XYZ file of C-alpha atoms in Angstrom:
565
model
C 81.872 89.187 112.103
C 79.066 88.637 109.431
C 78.447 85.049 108.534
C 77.083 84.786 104.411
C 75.950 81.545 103.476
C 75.419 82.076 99.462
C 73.186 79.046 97.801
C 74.363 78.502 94.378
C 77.583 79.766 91.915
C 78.301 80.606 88.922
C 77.586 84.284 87.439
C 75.022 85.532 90.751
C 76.309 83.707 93.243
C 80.205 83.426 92.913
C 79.914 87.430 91.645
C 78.756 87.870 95.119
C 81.083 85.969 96.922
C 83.983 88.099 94.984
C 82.669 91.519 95.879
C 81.626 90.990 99.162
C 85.287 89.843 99.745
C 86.188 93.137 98.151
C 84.011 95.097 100.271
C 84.520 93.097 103.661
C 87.700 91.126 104.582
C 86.792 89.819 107.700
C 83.132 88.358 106.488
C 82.876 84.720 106.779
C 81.430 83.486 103.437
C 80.493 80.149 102.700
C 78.891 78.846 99.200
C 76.818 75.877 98.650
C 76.729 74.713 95.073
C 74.681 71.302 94.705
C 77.119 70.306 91.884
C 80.839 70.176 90.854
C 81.468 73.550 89.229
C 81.261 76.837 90.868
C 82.384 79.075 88.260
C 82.062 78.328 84.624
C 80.898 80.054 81.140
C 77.835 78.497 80.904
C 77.046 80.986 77.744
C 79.956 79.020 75.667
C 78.924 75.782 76.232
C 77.213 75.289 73.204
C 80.884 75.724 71.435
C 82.488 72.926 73.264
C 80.304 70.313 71.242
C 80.810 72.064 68.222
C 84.373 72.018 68.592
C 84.900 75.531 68.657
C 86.245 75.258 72.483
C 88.594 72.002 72.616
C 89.753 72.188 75.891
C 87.843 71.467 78.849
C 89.519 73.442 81.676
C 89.110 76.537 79.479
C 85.090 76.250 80.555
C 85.979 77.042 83.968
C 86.556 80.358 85.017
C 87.560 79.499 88.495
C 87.654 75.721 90.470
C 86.416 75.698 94.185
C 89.937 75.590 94.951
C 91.094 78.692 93.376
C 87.943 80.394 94.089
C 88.257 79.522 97.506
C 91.848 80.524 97.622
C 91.448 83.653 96.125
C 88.572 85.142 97.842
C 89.043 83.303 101.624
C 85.214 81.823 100.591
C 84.217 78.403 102.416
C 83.008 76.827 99.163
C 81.107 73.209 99.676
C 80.262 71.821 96.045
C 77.905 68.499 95.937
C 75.999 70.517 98.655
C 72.705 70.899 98.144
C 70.141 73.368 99.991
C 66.828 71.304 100.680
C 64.831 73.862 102.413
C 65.485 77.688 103.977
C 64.210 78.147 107.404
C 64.299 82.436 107.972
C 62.508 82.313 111.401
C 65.668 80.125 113.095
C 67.785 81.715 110.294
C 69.662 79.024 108.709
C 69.584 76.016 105.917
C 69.333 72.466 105.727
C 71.929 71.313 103.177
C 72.681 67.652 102.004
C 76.022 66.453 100.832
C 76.296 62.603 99.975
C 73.933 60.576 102.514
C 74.197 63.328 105.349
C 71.889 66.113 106.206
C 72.958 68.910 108.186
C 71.669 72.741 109.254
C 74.033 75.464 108.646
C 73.314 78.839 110.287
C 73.438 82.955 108.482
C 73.186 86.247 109.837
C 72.731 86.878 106.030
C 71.266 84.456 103.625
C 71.825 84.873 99.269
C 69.682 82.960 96.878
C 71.284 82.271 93.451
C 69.802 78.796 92.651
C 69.361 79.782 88.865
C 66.968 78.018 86.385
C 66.585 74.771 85.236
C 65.444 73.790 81.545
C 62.404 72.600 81.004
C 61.615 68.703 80.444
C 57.928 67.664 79.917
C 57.499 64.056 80.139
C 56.709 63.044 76.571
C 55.369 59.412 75.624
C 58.438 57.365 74.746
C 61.256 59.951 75.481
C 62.961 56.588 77.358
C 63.211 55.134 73.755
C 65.576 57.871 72.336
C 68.940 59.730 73.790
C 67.336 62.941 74.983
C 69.639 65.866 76.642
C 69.312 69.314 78.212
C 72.331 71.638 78.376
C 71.952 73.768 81.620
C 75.845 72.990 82.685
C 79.000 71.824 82.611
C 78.364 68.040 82.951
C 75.061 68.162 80.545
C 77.573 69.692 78.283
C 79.949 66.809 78.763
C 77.313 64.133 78.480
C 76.615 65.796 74.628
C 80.145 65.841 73.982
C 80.796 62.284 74.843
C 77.533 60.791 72.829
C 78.372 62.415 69.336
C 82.053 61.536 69.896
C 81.636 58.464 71.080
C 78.148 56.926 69.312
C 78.310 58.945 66.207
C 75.084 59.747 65.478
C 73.350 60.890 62.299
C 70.102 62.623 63.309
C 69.402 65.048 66.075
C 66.189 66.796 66.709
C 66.260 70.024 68.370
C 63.291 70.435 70.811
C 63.184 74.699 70.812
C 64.131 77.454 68.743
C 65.524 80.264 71.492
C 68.999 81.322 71.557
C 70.528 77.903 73.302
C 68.334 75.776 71.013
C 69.957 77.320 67.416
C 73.136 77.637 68.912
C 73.360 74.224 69.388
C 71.650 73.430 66.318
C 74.396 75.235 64.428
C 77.320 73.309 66.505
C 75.604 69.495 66.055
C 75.126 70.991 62.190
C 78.771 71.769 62.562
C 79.870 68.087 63.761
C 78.131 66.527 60.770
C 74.520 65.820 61.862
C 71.848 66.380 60.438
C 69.699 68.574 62.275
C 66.296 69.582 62.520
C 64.546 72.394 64.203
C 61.197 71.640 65.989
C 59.397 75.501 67.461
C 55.674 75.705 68.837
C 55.503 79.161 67.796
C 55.019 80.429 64.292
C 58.738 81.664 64.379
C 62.205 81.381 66.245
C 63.882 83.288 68.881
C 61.052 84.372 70.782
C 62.722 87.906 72.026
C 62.155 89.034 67.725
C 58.917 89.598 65.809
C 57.455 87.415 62.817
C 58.680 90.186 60.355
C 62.118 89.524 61.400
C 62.377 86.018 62.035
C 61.140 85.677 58.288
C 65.190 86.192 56.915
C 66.341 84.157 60.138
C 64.201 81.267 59.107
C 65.372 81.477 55.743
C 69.134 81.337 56.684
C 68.477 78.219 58.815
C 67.188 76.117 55.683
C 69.762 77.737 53.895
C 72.656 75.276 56.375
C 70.506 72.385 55.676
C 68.800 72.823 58.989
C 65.043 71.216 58.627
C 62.892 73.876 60.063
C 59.249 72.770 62.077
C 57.570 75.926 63.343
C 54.290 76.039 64.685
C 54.733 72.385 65.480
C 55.516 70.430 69.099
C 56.613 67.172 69.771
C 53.759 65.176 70.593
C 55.908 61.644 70.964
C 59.371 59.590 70.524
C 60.847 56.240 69.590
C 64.577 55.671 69.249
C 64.334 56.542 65.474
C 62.824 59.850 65.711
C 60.267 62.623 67.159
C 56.596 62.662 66.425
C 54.949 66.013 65.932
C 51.626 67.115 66.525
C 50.637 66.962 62.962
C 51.811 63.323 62.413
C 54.752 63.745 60.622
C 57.849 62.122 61.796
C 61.456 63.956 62.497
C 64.329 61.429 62.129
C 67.029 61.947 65.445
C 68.965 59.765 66.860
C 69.426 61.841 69.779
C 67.502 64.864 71.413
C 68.164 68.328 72.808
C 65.356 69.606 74.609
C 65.196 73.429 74.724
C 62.137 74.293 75.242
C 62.713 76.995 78.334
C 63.459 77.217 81.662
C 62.086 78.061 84.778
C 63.612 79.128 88.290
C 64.767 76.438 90.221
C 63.173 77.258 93.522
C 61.307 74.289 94.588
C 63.904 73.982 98.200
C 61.005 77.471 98.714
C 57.867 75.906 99.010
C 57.896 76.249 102.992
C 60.091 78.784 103.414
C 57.872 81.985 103.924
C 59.875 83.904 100.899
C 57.439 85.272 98.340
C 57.098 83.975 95.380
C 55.797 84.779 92.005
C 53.347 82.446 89.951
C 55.964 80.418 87.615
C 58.252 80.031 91.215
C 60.498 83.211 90.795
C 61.435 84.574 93.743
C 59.960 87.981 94.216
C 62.724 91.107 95.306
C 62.904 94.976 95.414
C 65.004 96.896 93.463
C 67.703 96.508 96.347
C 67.276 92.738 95.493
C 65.982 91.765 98.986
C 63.227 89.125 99.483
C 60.243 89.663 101.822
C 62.394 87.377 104.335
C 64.609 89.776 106.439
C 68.232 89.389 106.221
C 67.792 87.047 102.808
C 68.549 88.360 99.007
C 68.228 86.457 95.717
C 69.457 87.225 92.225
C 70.068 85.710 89.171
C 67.751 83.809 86.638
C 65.580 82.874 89.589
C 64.102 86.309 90.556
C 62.031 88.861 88.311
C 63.244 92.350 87.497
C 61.305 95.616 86.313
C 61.556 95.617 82.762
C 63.162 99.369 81.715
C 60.481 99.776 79.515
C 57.294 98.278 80.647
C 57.901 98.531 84.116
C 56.236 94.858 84.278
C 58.117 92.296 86.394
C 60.004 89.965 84.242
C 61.803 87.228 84.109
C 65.463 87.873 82.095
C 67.676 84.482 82.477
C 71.077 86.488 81.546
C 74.474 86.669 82.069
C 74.963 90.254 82.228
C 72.201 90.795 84.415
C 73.097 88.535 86.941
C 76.932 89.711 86.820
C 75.309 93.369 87.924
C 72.988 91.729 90.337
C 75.701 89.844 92.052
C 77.928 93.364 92.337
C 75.046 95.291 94.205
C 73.757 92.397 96.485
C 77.879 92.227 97.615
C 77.553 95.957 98.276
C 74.374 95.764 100.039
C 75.170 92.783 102.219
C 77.723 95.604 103.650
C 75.005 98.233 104.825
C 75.172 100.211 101.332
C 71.891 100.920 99.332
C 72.613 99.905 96.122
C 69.532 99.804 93.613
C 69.064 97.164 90.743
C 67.684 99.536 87.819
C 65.997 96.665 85.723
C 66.696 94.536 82.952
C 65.588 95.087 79.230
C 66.668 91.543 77.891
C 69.693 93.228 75.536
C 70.639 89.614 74.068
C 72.681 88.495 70.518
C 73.388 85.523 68.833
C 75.904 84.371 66.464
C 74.411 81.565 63.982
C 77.121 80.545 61.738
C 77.641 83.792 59.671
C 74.191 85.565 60.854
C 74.246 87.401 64.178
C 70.937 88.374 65.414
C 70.797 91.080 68.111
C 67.671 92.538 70.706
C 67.350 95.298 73.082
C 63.898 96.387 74.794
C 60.217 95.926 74.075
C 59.544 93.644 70.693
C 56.151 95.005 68.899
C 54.351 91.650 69.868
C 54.600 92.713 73.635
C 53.862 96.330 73.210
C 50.843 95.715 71.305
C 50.255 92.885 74.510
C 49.991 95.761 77.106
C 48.159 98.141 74.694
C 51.026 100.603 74.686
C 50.821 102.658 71.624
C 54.425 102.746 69.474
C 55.430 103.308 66.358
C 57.949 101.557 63.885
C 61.071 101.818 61.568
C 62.311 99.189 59.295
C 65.931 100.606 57.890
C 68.601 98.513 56.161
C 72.009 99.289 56.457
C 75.825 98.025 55.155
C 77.901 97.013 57.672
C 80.821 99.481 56.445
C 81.317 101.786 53.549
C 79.373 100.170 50.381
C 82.978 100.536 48.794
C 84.757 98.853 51.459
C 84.847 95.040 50.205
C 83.772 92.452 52.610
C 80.569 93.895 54.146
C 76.938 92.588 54.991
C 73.587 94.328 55.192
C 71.742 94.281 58.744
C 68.049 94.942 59.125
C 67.033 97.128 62.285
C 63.656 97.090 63.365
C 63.464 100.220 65.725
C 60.379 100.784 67.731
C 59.494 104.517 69.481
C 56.986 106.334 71.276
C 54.685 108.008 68.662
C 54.553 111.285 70.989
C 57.963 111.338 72.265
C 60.400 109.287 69.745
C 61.385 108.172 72.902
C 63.092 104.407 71.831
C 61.589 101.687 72.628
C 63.087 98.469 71.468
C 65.377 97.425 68.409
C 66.095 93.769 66.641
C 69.005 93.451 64.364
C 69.241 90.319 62.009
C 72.560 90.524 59.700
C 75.990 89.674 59.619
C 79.504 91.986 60.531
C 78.831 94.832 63.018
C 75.241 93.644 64.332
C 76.718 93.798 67.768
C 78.279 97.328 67.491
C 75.012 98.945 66.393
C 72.639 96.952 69.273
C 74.930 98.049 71.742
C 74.018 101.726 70.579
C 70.299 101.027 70.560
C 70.497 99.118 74.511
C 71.793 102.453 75.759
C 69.624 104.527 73.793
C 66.322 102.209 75.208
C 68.233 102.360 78.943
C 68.847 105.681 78.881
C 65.195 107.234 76.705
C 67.113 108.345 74.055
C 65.006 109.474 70.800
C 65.048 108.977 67.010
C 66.347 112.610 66.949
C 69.187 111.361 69.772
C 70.545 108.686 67.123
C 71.006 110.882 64.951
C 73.518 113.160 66.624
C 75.477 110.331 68.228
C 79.123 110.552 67.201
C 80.440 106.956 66.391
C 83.338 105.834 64.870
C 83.850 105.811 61.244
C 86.487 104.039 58.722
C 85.479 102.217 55.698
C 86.181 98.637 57.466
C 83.776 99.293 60.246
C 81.186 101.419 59.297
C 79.486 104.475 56.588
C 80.027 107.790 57.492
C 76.500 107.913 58.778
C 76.303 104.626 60.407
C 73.388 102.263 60.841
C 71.933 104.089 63.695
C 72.123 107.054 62.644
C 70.572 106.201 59.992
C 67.372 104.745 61.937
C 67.311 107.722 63.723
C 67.040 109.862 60.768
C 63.921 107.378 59.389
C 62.403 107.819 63.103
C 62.996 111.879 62.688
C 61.338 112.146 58.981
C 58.289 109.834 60.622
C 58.172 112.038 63.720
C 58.166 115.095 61.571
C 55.223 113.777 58.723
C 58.352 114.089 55.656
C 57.688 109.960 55.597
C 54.501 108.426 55.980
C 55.620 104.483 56.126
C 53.132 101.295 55.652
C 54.497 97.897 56.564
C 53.904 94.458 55.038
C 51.087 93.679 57.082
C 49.182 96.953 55.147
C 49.744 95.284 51.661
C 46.161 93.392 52.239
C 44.624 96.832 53.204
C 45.949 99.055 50.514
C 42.826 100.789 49.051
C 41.572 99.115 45.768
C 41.664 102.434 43.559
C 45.191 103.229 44.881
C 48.272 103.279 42.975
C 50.754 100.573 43.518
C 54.045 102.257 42.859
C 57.715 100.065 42.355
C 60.584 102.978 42.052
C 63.540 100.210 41.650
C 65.096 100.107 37.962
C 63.342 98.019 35.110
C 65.919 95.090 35.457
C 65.085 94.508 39.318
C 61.578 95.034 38.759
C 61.646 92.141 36.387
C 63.762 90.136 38.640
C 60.137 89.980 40.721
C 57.527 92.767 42.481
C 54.738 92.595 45.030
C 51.844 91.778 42.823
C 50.068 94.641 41.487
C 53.203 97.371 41.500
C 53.556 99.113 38.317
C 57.461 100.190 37.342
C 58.904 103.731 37.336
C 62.673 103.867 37.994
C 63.073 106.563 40.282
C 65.570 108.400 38.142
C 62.958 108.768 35.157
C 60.165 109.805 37.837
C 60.142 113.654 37.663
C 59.779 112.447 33.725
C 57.104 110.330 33.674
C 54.739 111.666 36.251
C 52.242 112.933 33.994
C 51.583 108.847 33.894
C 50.550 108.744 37.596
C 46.983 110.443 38.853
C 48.054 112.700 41.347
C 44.547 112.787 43.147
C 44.740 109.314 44.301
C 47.029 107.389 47.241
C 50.048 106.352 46.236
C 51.795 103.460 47.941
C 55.577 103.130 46.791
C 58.068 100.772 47.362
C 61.671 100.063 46.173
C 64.345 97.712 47.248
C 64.809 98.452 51.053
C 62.865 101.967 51.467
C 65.798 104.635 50.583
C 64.662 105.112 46.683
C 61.009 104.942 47.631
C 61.526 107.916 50.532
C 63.127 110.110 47.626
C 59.964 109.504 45.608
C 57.781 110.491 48.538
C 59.436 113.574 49.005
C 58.998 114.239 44.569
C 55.521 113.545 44.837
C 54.266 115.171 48.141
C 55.794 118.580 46.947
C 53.932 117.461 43.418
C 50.700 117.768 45.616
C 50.318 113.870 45.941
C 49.313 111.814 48.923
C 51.913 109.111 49.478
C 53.143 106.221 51.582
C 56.607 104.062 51.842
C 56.706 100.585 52.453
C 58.820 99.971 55.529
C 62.021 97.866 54.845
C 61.032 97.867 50.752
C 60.567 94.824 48.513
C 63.722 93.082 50.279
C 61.443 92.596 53.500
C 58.316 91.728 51.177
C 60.786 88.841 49.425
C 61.801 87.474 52.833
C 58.483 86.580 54.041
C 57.151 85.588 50.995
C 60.687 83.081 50.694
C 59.677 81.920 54.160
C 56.158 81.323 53.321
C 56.752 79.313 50.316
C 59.563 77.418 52.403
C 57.061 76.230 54.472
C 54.445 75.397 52.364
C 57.192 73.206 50.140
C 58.909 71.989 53.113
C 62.055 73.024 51.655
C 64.924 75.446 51.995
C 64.818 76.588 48.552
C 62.246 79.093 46.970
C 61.534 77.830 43.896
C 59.725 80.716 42.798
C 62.650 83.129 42.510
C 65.018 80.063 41.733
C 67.593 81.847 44.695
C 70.273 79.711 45.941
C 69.216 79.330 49.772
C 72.243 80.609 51.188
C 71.209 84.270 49.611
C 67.890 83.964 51.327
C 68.656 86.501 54.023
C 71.212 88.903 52.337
């Protein structure tokens, strides 16, 4: 009889415990979790502060008991692994004041990660949290309910940082948003993040990028620039990083920021010992690079194939490419792949679509616009990565784009796929086809795009071409455009020089492709701006945002909850 001692729960280590039960009746399994829970949805734990999940038990998928029940699994909670010895085999574990070894013929790491905390002058002085579990989560819960405060200051802008910006925002505080980089959500680009950070001001969210938190006092954060954020509490969410110090001495590999190294079968360099979960890096399906992907989903499939391999199969782990989304109040924001910051990182060449879409039939009342950001190969149209950043359907279309980036799908791909249409869910040529048919006309030199970091580099004795109707045009253009409506273009070309460049935009790209098309077969030399004047306004809204320190753009006089539309 095989003896598994698993270290850790939750999504690696109790998905283990299930299938190995599955696979092997007779298997004694034991599970050592250093706190409480086993088994919980650590993903919706932002929602029980906010409210959104009232009842407690519904955070736990399974107790010890009825885990234990269920799958005949030895499970020891408030038992925690100090140190892994793989020459004798076995672990030292302590629970309350005792210390004792326990023996494997098979050993499985799932220790996860643990947040990030830098010690900061004067964090004593304020009511700082992390939310890593089920017990951080209750600690949050129990301070706004309880102590009622005003002011929080949100240490982070990933996924677990805005989501609980948006449920504190929810509860009645007033929240700000401190990020060290120049934007949120570090799995998007700048271009996108520019509507995302304009959506946060527009909830009254105070927004601090480029900025870190240098000290605290129990009134407030101080950031590296001087100025003070008001909080009467803190969530730090700055990262996370695998929880693997019990390693040190153990003779297991690990990487430089303490993951713990595996093949593809998810086996350490220890015989006999696996790991999954947020503590180990993965090949990224991309880059090949090892990574580090702290996800649910990936963890879920880890746990399945070290279960099968702990009974003699050889089951592979294929990699990870970080397909994440995030609800923030009405805005759902949505990556799969490579982002165009990292490709340009490894010096891998790419190329770029900026389309934006409705949600469902333009007709159909009730729908949002999405922007996809779609990167290929510029030889293959091979796809790379995608970021979505809209409202309804955002998670239909990135679920597309993960299979077409796991399985090297091309532009030309998207646009046969066969998805489901009715005017409540989608256009007859949905979203993704539609970025596949930009990708194709690239590919195939009927669309020549530039982007809004070309605007600075547009030749001085070019033409600067807006294609959008007089009344939008005079609602506000990129400096220097002159107006021709598209519809009166075939008219009034006689007004353009023909022998010179000709860089068009419109309102989102559509209009200003059709002009392409007039003027290339007029013999003109043309170019499309990528994403249109609706990108251009986004960034420029952002930029002015931060200048002002405000939500609002004054320039355009736009209520701030129309910022991203």
């Amino acid at each position: 009889m095989m003896k598994v001692v698993i270290v850790g729960g939750v999504a690696g280590g109790a998905g283990t415990a299930a299938r190995l039960r599955r696979n092997d009746e007779q298997a004694e399994i034991i599970m050592l979790e250093r706190g409480s829970y086993i088994s919980y949805a650590n993903c919706g734990l932002p929602y029980y502060i906010g409210g959104v999940i009232t009842e407690k038990e519904a955070l736990q998928l399974q107790t010890p008991e009825s885990f234990g029940t269920r799958f005949h699994v030895d499970v020891r909670t408030m038992s925690e692994v100090a140190a892994v010895d793989t020459a004798r085999k076995c672990v030292v574990v302590k629970h309350g004041g005792e210390t004792y070894e326990e023996s494997y013929d098979k050993l499985v790491l799932s220790p996860g990660a643990g947040p990030v905390r830098p010690g900061i002058p004067g964090m004593e002085k304020n009511h700082v949290f992390t939310l890593r579990n089920i017990p951080d989560t209750y600690a949050i819960h129990d301070y706004v309910t309880e102590h009622n405060p005003v002011s929080c200051a949100v240490i982070g802008a990933g996924f677990i940082g805005l989501e609980m910006a948006e449920n504190l925002a929810e509860q009645g505080l007033k929240v700000s948003v401190v990020e060290g980089a120049s934007h949120v959500m570090p799995p998007i680009d700048m271009d996108m993040a520019h509507g995302v950070h304009n959506y946060i001001r527009s909830k009254g969210i105070d927004l601090y990028l480029g900025q870190t938190c240098t000290a605290m006092d129990g009134s407030g954060v101080i950031l590296k620039n001087g100025a003070k954020v008001p909080a009467d509490m803190v969530i730090m969410s700055i990262g996370v990083r695998p929880d693997t110090g019990f390693l040190k001495d153990s003779g297991i590999e690990l990487g430089a920021r303490g993951e713990i190294i595996v093949n593809t079968y998810m086996e350490t360099s220890a015989a006999d010992v696996y790991a999954l979960g947020d503590a180990v890096s993965v090949e990224h399906v991309v880059s090949g690079q090892k990574v580090l992907i702290p996800l649910a989903s990936p963890a879920n499939k880890q746990g399945r194939i070290v279960g099968d391999n702990l009974c003699g199969k050889k089951t592979a782990y294929k990699g990870s490419q970080g397909t994440s989304v995030m609800k923030f109040f009405d805005m759902t924001v949505a990556v799969t792949g490579e982002k165009e910051e990292s490709l340009k990182a490894q010096g891998r060449p790419y190329r770029k679509a900026i389309t934006t879409s409705a949600s469902q039939a333009g007709y159909y009342p009730g729908g949002d616009m999405m922007t996809i950001k779609t990167l290929f190969d510029p030889e293959t149209a091979v796809i790379l990565g995608a970021q979505i950043v809209g409202g309804k359907g955002v998670d239909k279309r990135i679920d597309d784009l993960a299979n077409a980036v796991r399985f090297k799908l091309t532009g030309y791909d998207l646009q046969e796929m066969e998805l489901a249409y009715a005017p409540p869910f989608s256009s007859a040529k949905d979203p993704v086809n539609m970025a596949g048919y930009v990708i194709g006309n690239i590919m195939d030199g009927l669309m020549r795009p530039f982007y809004l970091e070309d605007l600075d580099q547009i030749p001085e004795d070019a033409i600067r071409l807006d294609v959008r109707t007089e009344g939008e045009y005079a609602g506000g253009t990129i400096p220097g455009f002159i107006n021709i409506p598209l519809d009166s273009l075939r008219d009034r070309m006689g007004e353009l020089d023909l022998s010179k460049d000709i860089y068009i935009t419109c309102q989102i790209g559509l209009r200003g492709y059709i002009a392409q098309r007039i003027l290339d077969q007029a013999g003109a030399r043309t170019w499309n701006m990528s994403g249109g004047y609706r990108f251009y306004e986004m960034k420029v809204r952002d930029e002015q945002s931060q200048a002002a320190g405000m939500g609002l753009c004054t320039a355009c006089g736009m209520e701030k909850a129309a910022l991203w539309k």
